[in-house]
Short mmCIF file of N, CA and C in Angstrom, two decimals:
data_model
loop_
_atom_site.label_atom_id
_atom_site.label_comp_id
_atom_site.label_asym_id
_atom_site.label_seq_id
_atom_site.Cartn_x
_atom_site.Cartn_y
_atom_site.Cartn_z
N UNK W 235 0.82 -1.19 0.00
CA UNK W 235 0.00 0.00 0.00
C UNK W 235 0.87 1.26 0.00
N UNK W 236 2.02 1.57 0.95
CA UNK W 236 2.94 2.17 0.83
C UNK W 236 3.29 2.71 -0.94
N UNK W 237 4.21 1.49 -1.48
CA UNK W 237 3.83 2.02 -2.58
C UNK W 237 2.78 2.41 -3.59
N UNK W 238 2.14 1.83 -3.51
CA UNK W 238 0.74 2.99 -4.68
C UNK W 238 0.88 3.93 -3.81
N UNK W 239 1.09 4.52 -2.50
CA UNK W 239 0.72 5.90 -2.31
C UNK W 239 2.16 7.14 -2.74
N UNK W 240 3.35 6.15 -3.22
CA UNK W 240 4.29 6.81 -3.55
C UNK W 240 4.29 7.10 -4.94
N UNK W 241 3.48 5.83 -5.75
CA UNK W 241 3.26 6.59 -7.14
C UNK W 241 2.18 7.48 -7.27
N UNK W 242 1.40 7.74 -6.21
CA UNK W 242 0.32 8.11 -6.45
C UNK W 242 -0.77 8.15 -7.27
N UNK W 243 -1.26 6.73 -7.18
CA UNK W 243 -2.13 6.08 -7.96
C UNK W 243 -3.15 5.60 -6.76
N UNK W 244 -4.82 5.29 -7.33
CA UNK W 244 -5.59 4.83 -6.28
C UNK W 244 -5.49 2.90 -6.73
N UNK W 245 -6.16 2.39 -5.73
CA UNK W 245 -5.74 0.97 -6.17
C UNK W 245 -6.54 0.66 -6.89
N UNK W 246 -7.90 0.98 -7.70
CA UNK W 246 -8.35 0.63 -8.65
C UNK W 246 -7.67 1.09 -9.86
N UNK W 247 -7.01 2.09 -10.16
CA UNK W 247 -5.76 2.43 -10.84
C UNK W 247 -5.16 1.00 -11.67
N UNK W 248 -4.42 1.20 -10.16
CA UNK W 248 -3.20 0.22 -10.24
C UNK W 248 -3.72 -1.31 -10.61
N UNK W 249 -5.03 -1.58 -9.89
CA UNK W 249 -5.56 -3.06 -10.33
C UNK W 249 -5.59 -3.43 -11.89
N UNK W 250 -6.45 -2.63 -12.06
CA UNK W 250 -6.75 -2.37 -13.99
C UNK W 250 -5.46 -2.55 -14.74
N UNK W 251 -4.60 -1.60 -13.94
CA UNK W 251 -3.68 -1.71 -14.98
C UNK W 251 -2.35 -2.90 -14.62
N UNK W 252 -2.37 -3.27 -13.38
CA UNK W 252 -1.88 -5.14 -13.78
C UNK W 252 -2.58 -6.23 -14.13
N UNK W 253 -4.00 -5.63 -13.77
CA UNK W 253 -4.93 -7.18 -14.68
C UNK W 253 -4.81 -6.67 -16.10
N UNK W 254 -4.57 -5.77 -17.09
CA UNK W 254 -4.43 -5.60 -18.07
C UNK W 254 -3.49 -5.86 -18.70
N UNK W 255 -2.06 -5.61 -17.88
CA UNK W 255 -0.78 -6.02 -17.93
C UNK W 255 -0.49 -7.41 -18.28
N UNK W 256 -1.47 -8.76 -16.91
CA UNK W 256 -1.53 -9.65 -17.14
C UNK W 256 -1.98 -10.21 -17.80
N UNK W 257 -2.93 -10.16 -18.51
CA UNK W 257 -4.45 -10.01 -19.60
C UNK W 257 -2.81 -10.74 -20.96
N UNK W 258 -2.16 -9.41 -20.95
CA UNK W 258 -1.21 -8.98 -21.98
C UNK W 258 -0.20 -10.61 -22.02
N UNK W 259 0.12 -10.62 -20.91
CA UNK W 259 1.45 -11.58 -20.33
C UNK W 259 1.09 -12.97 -20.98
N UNK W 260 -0.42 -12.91 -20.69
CA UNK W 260 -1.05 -14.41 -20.63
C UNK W 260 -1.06 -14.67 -22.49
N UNK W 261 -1.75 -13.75 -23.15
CA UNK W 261 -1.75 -13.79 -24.55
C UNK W 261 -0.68 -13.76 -25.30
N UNK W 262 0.55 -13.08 -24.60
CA UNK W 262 2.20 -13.83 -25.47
C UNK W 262 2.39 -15.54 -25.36
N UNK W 263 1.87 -15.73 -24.33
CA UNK W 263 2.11 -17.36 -23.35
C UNK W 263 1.32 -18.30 -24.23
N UNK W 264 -0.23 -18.03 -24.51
CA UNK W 264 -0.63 -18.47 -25.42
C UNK W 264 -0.31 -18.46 -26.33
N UNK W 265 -0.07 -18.05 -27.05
CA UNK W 265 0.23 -17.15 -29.02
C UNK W 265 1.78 -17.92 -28.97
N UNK W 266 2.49 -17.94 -28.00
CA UNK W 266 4.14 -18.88 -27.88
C UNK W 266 3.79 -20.08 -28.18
N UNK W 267 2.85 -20.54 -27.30
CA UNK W 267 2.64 -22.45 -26.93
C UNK W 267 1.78 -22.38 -28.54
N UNK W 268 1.18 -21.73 -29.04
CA UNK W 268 0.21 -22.41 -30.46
C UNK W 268 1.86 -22.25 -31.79
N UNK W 269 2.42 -21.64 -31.25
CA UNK W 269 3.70 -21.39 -32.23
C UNK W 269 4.70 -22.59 -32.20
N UNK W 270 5.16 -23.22 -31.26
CA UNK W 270 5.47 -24.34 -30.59
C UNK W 270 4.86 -25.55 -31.26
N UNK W 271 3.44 -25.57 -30.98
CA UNK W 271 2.79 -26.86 -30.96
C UNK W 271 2.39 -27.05 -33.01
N UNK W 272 2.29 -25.72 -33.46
CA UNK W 272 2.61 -26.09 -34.87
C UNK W 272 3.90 -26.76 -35.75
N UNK W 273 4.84 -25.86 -34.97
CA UNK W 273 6.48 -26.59 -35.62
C UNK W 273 6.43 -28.14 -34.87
N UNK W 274 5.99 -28.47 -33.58
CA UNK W 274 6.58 -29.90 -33.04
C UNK W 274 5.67 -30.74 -33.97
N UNK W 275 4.14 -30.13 -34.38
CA UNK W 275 3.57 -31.07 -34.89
C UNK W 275 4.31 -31.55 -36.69
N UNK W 276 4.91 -30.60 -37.18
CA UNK W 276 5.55 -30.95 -38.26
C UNK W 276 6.83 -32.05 -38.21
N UNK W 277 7.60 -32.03 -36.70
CA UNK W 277 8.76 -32.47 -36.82
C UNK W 277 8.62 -34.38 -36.49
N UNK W 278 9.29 -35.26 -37.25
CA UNK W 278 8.78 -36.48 -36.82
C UNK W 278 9.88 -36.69 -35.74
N UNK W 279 8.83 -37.55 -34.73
CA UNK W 279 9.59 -38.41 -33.55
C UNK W 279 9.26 -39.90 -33.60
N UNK W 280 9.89 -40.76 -32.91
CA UNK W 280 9.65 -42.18 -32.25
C UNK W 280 8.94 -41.90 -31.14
N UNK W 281 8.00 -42.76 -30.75
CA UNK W 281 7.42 -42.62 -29.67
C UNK W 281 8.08 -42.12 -28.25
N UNK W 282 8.84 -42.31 -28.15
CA UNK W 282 10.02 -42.19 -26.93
C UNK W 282 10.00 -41.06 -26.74
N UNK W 283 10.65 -40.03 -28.19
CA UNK W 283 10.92 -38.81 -28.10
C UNK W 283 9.60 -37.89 -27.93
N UNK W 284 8.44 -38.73 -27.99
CA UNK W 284 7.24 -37.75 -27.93
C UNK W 284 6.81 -37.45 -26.07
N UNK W 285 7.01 -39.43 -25.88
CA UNK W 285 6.80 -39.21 -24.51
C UNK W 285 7.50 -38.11 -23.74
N UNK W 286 9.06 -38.14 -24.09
CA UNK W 286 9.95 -37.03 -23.64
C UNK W 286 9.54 -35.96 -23.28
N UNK W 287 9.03 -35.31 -24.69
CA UNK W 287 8.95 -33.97 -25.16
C UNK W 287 7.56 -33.46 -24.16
N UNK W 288 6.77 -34.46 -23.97
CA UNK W 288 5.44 -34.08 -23.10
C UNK W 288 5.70 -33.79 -21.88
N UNK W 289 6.79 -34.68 -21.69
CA UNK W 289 7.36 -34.32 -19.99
C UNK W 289 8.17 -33.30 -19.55
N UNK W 290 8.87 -33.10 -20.49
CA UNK W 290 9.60 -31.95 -20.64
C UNK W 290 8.49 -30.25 -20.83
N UNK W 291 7.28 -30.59 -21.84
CA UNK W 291 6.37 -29.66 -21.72
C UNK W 291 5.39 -29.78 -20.34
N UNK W 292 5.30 -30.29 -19.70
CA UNK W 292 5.03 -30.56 -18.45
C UNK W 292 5.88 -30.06 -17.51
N UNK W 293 6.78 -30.11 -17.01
CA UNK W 293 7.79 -29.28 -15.90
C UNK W 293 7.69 -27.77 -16.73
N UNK W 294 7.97 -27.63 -17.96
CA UNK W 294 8.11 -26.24 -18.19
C UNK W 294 6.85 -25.58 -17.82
N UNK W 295 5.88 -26.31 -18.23
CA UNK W 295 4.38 -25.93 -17.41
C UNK W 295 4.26 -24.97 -16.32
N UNK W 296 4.59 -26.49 -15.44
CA UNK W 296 4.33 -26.17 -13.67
C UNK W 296 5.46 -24.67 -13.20
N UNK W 297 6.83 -24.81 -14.19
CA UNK W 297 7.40 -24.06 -13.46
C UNK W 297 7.20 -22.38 -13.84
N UNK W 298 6.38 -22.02 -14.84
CA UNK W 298 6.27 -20.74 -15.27
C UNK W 298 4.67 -19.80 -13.87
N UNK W 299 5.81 -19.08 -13.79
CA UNK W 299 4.65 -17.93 -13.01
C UNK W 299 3.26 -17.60 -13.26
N UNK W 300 2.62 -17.02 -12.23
CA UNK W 300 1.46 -16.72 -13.09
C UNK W 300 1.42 -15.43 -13.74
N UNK W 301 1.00 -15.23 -14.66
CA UNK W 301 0.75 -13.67 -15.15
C UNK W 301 0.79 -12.31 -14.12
N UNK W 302 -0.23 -12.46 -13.37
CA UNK W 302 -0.82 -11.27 -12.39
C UNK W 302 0.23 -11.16 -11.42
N UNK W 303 0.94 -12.24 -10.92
CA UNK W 303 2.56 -12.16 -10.33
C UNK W 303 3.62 -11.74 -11.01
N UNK W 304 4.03 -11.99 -12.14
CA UNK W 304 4.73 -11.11 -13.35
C UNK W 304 4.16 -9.54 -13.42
N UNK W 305 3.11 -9.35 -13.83
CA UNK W 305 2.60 -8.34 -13.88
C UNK W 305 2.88 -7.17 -12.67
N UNK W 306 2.65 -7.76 -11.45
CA UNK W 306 2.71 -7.29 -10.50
C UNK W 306 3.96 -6.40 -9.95
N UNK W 307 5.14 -7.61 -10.19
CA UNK W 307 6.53 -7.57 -9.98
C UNK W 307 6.78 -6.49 -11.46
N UNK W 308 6.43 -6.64 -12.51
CA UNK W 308 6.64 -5.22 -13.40
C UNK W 308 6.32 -3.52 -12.94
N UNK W 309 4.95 -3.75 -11.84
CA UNK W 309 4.34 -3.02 -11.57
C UNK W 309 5.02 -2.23 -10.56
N UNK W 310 5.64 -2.72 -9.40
CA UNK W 310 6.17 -2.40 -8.46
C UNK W 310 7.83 -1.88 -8.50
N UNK W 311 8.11 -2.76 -9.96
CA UNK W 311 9.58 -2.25 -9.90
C UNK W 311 9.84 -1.24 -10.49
N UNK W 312 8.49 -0.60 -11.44
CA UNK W 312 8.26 0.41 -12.08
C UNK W 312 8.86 0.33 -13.79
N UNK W 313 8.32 -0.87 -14.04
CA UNK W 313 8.57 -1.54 -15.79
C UNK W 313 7.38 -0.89 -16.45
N UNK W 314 5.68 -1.06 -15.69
CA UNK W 314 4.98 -0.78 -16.13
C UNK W 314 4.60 1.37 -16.22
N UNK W 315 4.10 2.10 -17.24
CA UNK W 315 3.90 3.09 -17.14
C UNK W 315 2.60 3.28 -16.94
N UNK W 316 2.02 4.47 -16.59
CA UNK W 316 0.78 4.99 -16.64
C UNK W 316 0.76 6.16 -17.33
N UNK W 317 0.04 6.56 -18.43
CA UNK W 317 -0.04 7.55 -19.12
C UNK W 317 -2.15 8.15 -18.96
N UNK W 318 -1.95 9.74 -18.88
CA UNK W 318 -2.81 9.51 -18.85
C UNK W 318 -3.30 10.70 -19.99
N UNK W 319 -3.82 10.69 -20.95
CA UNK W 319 -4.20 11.66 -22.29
C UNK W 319 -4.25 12.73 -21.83
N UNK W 320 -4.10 13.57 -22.16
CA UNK W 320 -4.60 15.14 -22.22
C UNK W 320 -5.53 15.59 -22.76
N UNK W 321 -7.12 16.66 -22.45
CA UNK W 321 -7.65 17.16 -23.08
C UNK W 321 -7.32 18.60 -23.46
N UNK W 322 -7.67 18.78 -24.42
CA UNK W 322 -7.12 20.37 -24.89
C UNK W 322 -8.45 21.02 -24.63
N UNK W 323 -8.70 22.20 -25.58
CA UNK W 323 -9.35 23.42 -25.04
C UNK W 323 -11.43 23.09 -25.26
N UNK W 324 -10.79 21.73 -26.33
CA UNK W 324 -12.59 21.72 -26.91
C UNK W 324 -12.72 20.54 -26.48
N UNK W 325 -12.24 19.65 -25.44
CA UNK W 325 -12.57 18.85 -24.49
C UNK W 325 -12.15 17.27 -25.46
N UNK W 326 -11.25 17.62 -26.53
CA UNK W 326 -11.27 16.30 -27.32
C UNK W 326 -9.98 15.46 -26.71
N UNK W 327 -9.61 14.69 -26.79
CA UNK W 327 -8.23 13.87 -26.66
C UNK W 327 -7.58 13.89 -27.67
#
């Protein structure tokens, strides 16, 4: 809490903009693994090497963070920005 009151942001602010952050994190993660799973499906294996490869996509699984914890840790270390538009004189952006 400390910090949001040093960036001076309210915490609905700050929420929005790491669930958005994470929103973001999660859709590289996806859009990676469908990029992945097209090239492995082209490449031939023996059964062995498939079992492998599942297990191996399995630990890499379990061991990746969650988004909103990434996000978070961007948030706090000050990776993420906040911008906020300007209106000019005829109230447009």
């Amino acid at each position: 809490m400390k910090s949001l009151r040093e960036k001076k942001l309210n915490i609905y602010e700050a929420c929005l903009l790491i669930s958005a952050r994470a929103r973001h994190i999660n859709t590289e993660r996806i859009e990676k693994k469908k990029d992945n799973e097209m090239f492995s499906d082209m490449d031939l294996y023996d059964e062995a090497d498939i079992y492998d490869r599942e297990l191996m996509e399995d630990i890499k699984f379990e061991k990746e963070i969650n988004p909103t914890v990434v996000a978070q840790q961007e948030f706090f270390e000050n990776k993420i920005r906040l911008y906020y538009e300007e209106e000019d004189e005829n109230g447009e952006v």
